[in-house]
mmCIF file of C-alpha atoms and ligand atoms in Angstrom:
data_model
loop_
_atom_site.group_PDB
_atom_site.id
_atom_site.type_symbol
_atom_site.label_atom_id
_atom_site.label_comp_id
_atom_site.label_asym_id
_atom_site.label_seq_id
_atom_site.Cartn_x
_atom_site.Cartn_y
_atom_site.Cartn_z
ATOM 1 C CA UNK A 1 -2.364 1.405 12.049
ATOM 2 C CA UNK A 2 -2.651 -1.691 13.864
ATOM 3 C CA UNK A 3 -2.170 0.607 17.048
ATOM 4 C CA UNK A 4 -5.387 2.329 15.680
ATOM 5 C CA UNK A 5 -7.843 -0.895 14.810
ATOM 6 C CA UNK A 6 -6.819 -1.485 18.760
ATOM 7 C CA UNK A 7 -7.871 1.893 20.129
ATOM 8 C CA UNK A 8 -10.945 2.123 18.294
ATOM 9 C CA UNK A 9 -11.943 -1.908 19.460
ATOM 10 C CA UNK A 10 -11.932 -3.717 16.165
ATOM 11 C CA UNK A 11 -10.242 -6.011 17.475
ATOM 12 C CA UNK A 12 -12.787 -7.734 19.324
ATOM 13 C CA UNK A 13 -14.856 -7.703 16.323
ATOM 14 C CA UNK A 14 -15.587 -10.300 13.938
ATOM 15 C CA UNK A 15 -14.432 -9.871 10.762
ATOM 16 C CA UNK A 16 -17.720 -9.872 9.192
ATOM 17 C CA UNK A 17 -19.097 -7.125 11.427
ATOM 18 C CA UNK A 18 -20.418 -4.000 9.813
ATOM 19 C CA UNK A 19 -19.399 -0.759 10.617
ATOM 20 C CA UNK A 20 -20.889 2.782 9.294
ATOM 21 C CA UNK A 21 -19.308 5.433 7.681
ATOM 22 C CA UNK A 22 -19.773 7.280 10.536
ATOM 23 C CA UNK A 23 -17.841 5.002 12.833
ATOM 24 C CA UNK A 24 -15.050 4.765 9.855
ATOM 25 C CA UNK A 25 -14.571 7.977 10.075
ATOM 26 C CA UNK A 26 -14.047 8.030 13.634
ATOM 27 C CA UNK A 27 -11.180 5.509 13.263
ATOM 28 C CA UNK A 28 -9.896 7.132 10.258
ATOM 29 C CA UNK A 29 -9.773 10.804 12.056
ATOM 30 C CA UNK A 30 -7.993 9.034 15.308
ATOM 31 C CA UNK A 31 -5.248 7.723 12.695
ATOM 32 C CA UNK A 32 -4.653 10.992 11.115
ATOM 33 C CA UNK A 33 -4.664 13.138 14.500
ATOM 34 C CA UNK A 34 -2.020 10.442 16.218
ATOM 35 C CA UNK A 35 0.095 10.678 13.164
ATOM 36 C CA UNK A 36 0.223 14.545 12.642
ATOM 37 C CA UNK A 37 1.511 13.925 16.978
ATOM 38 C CA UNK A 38 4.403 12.063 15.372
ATOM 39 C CA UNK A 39 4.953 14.796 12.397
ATOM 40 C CA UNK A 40 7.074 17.461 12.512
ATOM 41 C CA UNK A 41 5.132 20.750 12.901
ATOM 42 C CA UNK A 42 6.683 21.463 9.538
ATOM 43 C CA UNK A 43 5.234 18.564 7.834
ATOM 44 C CA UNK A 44 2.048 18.433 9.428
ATOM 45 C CA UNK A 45 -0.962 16.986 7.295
ATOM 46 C CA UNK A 46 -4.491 18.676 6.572
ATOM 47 C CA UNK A 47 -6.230 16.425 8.666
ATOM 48 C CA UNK A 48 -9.784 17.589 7.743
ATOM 49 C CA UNK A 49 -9.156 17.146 3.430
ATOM 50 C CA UNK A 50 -7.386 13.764 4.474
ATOM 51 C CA UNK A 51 -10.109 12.546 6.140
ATOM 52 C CA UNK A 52 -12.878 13.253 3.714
ATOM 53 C CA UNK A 53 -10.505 12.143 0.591
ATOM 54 C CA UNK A 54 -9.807 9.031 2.264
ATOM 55 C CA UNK A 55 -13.602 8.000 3.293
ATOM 56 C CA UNK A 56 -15.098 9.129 -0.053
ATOM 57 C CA UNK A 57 -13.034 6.830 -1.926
ATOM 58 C CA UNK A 58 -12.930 3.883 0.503
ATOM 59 C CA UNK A 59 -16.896 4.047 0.774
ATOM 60 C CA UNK A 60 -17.074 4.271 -3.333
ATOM 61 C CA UNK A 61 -14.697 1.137 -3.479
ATOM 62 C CA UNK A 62 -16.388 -1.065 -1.201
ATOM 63 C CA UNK A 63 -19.520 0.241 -0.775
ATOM 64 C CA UNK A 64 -21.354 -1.485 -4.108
ATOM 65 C CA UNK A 65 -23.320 -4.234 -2.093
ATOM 66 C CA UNK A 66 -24.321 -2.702 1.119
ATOM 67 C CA UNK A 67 -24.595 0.966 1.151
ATOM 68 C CA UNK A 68 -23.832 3.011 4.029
ATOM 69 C CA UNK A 69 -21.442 -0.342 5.673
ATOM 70 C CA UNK A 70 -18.234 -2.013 5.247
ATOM 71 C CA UNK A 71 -16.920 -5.021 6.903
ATOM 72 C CA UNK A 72 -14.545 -4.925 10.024
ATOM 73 C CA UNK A 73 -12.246 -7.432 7.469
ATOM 74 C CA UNK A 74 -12.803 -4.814 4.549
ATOM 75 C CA UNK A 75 -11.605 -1.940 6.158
ATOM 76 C CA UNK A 76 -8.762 -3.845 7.912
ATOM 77 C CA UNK A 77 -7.824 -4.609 4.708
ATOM 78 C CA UNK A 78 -7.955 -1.711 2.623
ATOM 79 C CA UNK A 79 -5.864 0.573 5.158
ATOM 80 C CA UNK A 80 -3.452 -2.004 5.901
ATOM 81 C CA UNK A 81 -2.434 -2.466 1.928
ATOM 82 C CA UNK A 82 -2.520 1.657 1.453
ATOM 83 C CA UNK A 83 -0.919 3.119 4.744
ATOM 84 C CA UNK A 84 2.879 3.759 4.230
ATOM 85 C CA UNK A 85 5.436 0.942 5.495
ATOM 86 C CA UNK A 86 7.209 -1.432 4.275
ATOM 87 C CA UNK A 87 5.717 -4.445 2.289
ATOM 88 C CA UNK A 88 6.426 -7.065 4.223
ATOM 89 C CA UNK A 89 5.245 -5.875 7.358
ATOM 90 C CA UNK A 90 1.893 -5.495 6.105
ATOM 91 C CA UNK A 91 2.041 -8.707 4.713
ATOM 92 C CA UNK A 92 3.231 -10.233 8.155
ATOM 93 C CA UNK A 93 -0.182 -8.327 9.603
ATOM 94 C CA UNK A 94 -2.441 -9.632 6.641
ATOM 95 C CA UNK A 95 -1.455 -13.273 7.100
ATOM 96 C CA UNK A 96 -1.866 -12.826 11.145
ATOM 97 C CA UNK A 97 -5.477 -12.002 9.878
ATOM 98 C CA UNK A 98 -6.119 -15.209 7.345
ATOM 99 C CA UNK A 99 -4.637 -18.027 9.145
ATOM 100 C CA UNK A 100 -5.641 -19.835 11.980
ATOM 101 C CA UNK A 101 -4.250 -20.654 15.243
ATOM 102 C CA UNK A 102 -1.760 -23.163 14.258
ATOM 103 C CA UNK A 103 0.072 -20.780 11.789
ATOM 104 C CA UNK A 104 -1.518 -21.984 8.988
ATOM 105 C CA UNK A 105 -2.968 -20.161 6.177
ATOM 106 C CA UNK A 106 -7.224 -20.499 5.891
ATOM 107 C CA UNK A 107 -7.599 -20.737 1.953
ATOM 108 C CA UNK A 108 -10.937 -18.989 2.227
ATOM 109 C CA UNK A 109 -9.838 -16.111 4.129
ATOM 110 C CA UNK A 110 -7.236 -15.558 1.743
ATOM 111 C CA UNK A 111 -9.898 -16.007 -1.573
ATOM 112 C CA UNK A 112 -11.938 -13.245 1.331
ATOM 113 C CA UNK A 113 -8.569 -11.570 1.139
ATOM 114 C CA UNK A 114 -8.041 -11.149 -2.544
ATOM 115 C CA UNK A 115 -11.783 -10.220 -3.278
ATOM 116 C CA UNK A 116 -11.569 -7.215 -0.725
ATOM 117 C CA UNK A 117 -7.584 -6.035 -2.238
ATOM 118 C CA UNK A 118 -9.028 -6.230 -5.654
ATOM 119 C CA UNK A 119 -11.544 -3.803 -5.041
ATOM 120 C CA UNK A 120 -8.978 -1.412 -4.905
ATOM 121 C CA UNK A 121 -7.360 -1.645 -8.333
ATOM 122 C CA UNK A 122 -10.857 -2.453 -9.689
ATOM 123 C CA UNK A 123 -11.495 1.558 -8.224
ATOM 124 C CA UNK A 124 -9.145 2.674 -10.193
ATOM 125 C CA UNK A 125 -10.756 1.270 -13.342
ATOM 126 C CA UNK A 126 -7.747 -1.779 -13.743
ATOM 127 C CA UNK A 127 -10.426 -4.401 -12.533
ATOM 128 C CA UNK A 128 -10.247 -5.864 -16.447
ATOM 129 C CA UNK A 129 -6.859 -6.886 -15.405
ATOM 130 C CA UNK A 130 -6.687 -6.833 -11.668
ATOM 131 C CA UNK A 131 -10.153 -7.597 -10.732
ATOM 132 C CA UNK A 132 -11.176 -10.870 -8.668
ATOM 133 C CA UNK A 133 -11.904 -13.912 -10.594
ATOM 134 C CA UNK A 134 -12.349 -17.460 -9.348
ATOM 135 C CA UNK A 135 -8.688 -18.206 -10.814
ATOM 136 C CA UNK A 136 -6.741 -15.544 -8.560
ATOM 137 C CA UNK A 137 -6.738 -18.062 -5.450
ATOM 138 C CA UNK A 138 -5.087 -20.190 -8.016
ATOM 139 C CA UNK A 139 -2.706 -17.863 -9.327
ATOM 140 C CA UNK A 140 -1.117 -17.533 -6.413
ATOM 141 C CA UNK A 141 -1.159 -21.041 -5.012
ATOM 142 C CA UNK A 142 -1.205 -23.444 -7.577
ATOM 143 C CA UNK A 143 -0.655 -26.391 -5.729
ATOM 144 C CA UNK A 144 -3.012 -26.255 -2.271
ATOM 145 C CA UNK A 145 -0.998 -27.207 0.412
ATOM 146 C CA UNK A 146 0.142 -25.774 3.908
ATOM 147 C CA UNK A 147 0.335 -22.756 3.593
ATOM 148 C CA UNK A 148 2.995 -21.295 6.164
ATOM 149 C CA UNK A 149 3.808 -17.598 6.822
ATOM 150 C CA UNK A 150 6.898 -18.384 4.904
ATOM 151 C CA UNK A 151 5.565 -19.267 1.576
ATOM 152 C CA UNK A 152 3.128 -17.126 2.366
ATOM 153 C CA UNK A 153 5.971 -14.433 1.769
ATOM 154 C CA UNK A 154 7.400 -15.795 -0.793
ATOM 155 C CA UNK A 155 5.003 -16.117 -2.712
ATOM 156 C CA UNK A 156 3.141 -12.669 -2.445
ATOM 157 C CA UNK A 157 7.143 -11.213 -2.960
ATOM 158 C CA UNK A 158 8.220 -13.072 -5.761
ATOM 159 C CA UNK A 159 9.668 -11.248 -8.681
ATOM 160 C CA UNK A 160 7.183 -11.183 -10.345
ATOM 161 C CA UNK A 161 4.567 -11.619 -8.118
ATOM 162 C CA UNK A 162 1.323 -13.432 -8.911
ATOM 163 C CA UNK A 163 -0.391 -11.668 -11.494
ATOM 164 C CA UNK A 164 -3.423 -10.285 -10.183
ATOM 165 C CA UNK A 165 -1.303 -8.528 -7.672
ATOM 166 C CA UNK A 166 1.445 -7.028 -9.786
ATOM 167 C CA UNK A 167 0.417 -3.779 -9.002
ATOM 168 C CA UNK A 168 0.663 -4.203 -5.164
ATOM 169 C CA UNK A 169 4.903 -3.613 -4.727
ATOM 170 C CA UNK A 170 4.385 -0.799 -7.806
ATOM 171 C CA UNK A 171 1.892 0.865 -5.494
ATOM 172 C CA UNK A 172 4.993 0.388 -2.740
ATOM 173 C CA UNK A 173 7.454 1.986 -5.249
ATOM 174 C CA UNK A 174 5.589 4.920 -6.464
ATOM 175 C CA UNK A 175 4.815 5.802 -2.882
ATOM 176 C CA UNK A 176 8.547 5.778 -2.129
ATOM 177 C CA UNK A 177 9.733 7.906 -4.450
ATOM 178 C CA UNK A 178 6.128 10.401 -4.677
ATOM 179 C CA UNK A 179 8.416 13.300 -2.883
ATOM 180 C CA UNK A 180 11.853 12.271 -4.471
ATOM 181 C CA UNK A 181 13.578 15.287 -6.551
ATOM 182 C CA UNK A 182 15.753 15.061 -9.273
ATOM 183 C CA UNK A 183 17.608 18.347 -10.050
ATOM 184 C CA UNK A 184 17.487 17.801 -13.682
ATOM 185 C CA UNK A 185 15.937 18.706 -16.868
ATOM 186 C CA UNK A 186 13.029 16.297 -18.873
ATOM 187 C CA UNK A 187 14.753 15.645 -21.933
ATOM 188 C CA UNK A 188 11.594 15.836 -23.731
ATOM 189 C CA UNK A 189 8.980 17.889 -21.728
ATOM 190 C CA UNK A 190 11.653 20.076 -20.862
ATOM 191 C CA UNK A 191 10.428 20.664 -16.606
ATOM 192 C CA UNK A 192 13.216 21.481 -14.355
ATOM 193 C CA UNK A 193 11.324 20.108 -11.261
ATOM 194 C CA UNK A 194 11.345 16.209 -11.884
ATOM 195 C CA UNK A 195 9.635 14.494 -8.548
ATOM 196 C CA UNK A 196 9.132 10.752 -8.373
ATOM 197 C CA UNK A 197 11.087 7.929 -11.168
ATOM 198 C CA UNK A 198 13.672 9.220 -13.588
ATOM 199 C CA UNK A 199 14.417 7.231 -16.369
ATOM 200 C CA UNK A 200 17.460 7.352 -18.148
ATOM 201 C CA UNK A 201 18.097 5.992 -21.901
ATOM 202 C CA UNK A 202 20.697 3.024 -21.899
ATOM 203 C CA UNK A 203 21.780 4.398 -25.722
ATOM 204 C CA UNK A 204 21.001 8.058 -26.063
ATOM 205 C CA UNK A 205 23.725 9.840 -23.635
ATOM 206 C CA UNK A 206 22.343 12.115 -21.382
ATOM 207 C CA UNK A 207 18.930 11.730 -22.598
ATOM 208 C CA UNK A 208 16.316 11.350 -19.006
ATOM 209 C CA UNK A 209 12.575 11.489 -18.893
ATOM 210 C CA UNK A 210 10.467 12.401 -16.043
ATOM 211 C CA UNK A 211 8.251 9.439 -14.922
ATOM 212 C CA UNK A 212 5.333 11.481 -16.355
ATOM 213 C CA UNK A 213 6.842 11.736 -20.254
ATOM 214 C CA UNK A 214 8.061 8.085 -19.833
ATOM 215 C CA UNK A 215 4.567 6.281 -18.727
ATOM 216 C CA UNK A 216 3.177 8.014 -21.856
ATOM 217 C CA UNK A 217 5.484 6.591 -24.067
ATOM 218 C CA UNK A 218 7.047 10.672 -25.099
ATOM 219 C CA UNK A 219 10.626 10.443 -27.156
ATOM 220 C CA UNK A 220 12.302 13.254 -29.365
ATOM 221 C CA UNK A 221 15.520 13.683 -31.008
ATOM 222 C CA UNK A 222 17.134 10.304 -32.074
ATOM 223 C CA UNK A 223 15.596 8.826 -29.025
ATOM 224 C CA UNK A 224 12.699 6.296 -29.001
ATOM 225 C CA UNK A 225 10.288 4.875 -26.772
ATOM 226 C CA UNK A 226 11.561 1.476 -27.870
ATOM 227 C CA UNK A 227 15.262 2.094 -26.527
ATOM 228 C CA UNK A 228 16.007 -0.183 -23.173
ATOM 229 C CA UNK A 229 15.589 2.814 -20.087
ATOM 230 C CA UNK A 230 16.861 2.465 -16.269
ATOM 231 C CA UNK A 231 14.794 3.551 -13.856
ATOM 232 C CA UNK A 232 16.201 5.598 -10.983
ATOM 233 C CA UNK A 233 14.357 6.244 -7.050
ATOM 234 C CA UNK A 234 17.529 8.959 -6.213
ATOM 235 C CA UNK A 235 19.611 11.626 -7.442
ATOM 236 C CA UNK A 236 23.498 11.664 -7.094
ATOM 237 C CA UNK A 237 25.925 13.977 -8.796
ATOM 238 C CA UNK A 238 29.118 12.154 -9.421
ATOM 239 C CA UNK A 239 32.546 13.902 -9.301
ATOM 240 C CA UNK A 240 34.919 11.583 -10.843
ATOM 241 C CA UNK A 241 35.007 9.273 -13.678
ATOM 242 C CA UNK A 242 34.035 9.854 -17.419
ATOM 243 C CA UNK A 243 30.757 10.529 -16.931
ATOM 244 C CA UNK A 244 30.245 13.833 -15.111
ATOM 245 C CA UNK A 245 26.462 13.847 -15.476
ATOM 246 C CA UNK A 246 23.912 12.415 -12.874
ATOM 247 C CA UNK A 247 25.300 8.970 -11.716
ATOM 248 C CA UNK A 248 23.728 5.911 -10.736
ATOM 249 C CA UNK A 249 23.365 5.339 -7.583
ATOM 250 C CA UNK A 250 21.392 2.150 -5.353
ATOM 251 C CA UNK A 251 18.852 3.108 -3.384
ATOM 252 C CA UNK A 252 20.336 4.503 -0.160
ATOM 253 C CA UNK A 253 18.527 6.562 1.898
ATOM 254 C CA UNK A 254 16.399 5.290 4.545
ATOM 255 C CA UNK A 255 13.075 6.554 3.108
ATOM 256 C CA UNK A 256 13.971 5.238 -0.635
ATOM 257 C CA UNK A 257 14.016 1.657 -0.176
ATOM 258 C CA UNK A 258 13.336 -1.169 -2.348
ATOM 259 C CA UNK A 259 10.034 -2.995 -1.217
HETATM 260 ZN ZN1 ZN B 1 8.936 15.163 -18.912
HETATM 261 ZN ZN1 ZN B 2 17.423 6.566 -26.327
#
């Protein structure tokens, strides 16, 4: 990504530069094309329908004041807090892009900052309890004070994280696990092909929802919704002990890992 802004010369522009949706899409089609280079030619992506579902829905989230233009910092930011990788590398980039040349965190860029990321959940229609407010600078640094890359970190990775950005290391862990399969039966909806979370019931034995039947609250049988569930990234058969049904397992492969 960052390889990309390069390429295409954003870096040299101010933050508050405007760029059209035709030059977006420009920078967006060179990101695609260099990535399908690095994709198997198995796995390769539509690069076309990528494109076009990407633009339409970064030009409807930001698009509200100035039609037609986003900001160099706008776009920055919206790709770098959707593109795949790991958390904390993008939060490394963001703060390289809010503080100043002494390491230190600019409080406006990051209120900038926060006003651009909560577009996104705001897109999605969770702006009543992710959208910007004056108080979300203040929710995440109470106290102002230097702000170094380290607390910086801390901060945005607490558990829990400030909450007007609870949804950012969700957003991490649902991508993770979009392509994981579990090679077992919904307890409730009954589908063989369970892909992403797997919760299992810490009372019922054997009892697992797919992450579908759990967000919507589903329970049968002497199951219910208010029982204490585990939720699992990965699938693991065990072959000894009591319990000879799916076991579980940490996190282990490289492309399941906990942001
Ligand atoms: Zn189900
Ligand atoms: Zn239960």
């Amino acid at each position: 990504m960052i390889e990309a802004f390069r390429d295409n010369g954003l870096n040299t522009l101010e933050h508050n530069a405007e760029i059209n949706v035709s030059r977006l899409e420009t920078i967006l089609s060179s990101i695609y094309y260099q990535l399908n280079k690095r994709l198997p030619t198995t796995h390769q992506i539509n690069v076309e329908q990528s494109i076009g579902l990407l633009l339409n829905f970064m030009v409807a989230t930001y698009d509200s004041d100035s039609p037609g233009k986003l900001t160099v910092f706008s776009m920055k930011t919206m790709l770098a807090t959707m593109c795949g990788g790991k958390i904390v590398d993008k939060l490394r980039y963001i703060f390289s892009q809010i503080s100043d040349s002494s390491g230190l965190m600019v409080f406006a860029k990051f209120d900038q900052l926060l006003r651009e990321v909560l577009k996104l959940p705001t897109a999605v229609f969770e702006g009543p309890s992710f959208g910007y407010t004056e108080h979300s600078l203040r929710m995440c640094f109470p106290q102002q004070k230097k702000i170094l890359l380290n607390t910086f970190l801390d901060v945005l990775m607490a558990d829990p994280p400030p909450q007007c950005l609870v949804w950012l290391p969700l957003m991490h862990r649902l991508a993770n696990v979009e392509n994981v399969f579990h090679p077992v039966e919904c307890s409730y909806c009954r589908s063989e092909s369970m892909m992403g979370f797997r919760y299992r019931c810490q009372q019922c034995h054997g009892y697992q929802l797919c992450q579908s039947c759990f967000w919507r609250g589903h329970a049968n049988g002497p199951h219910s919704n208010q029982h204490q569930m585990k939720e699992h990234s990965s699938w693991v058969r065990k072959t000894t002990g009591w319990d000879s049904g799916p076991g579980c397992v940490p996190s282990n492969t490289s492309w399941i890992s906990n942001p």
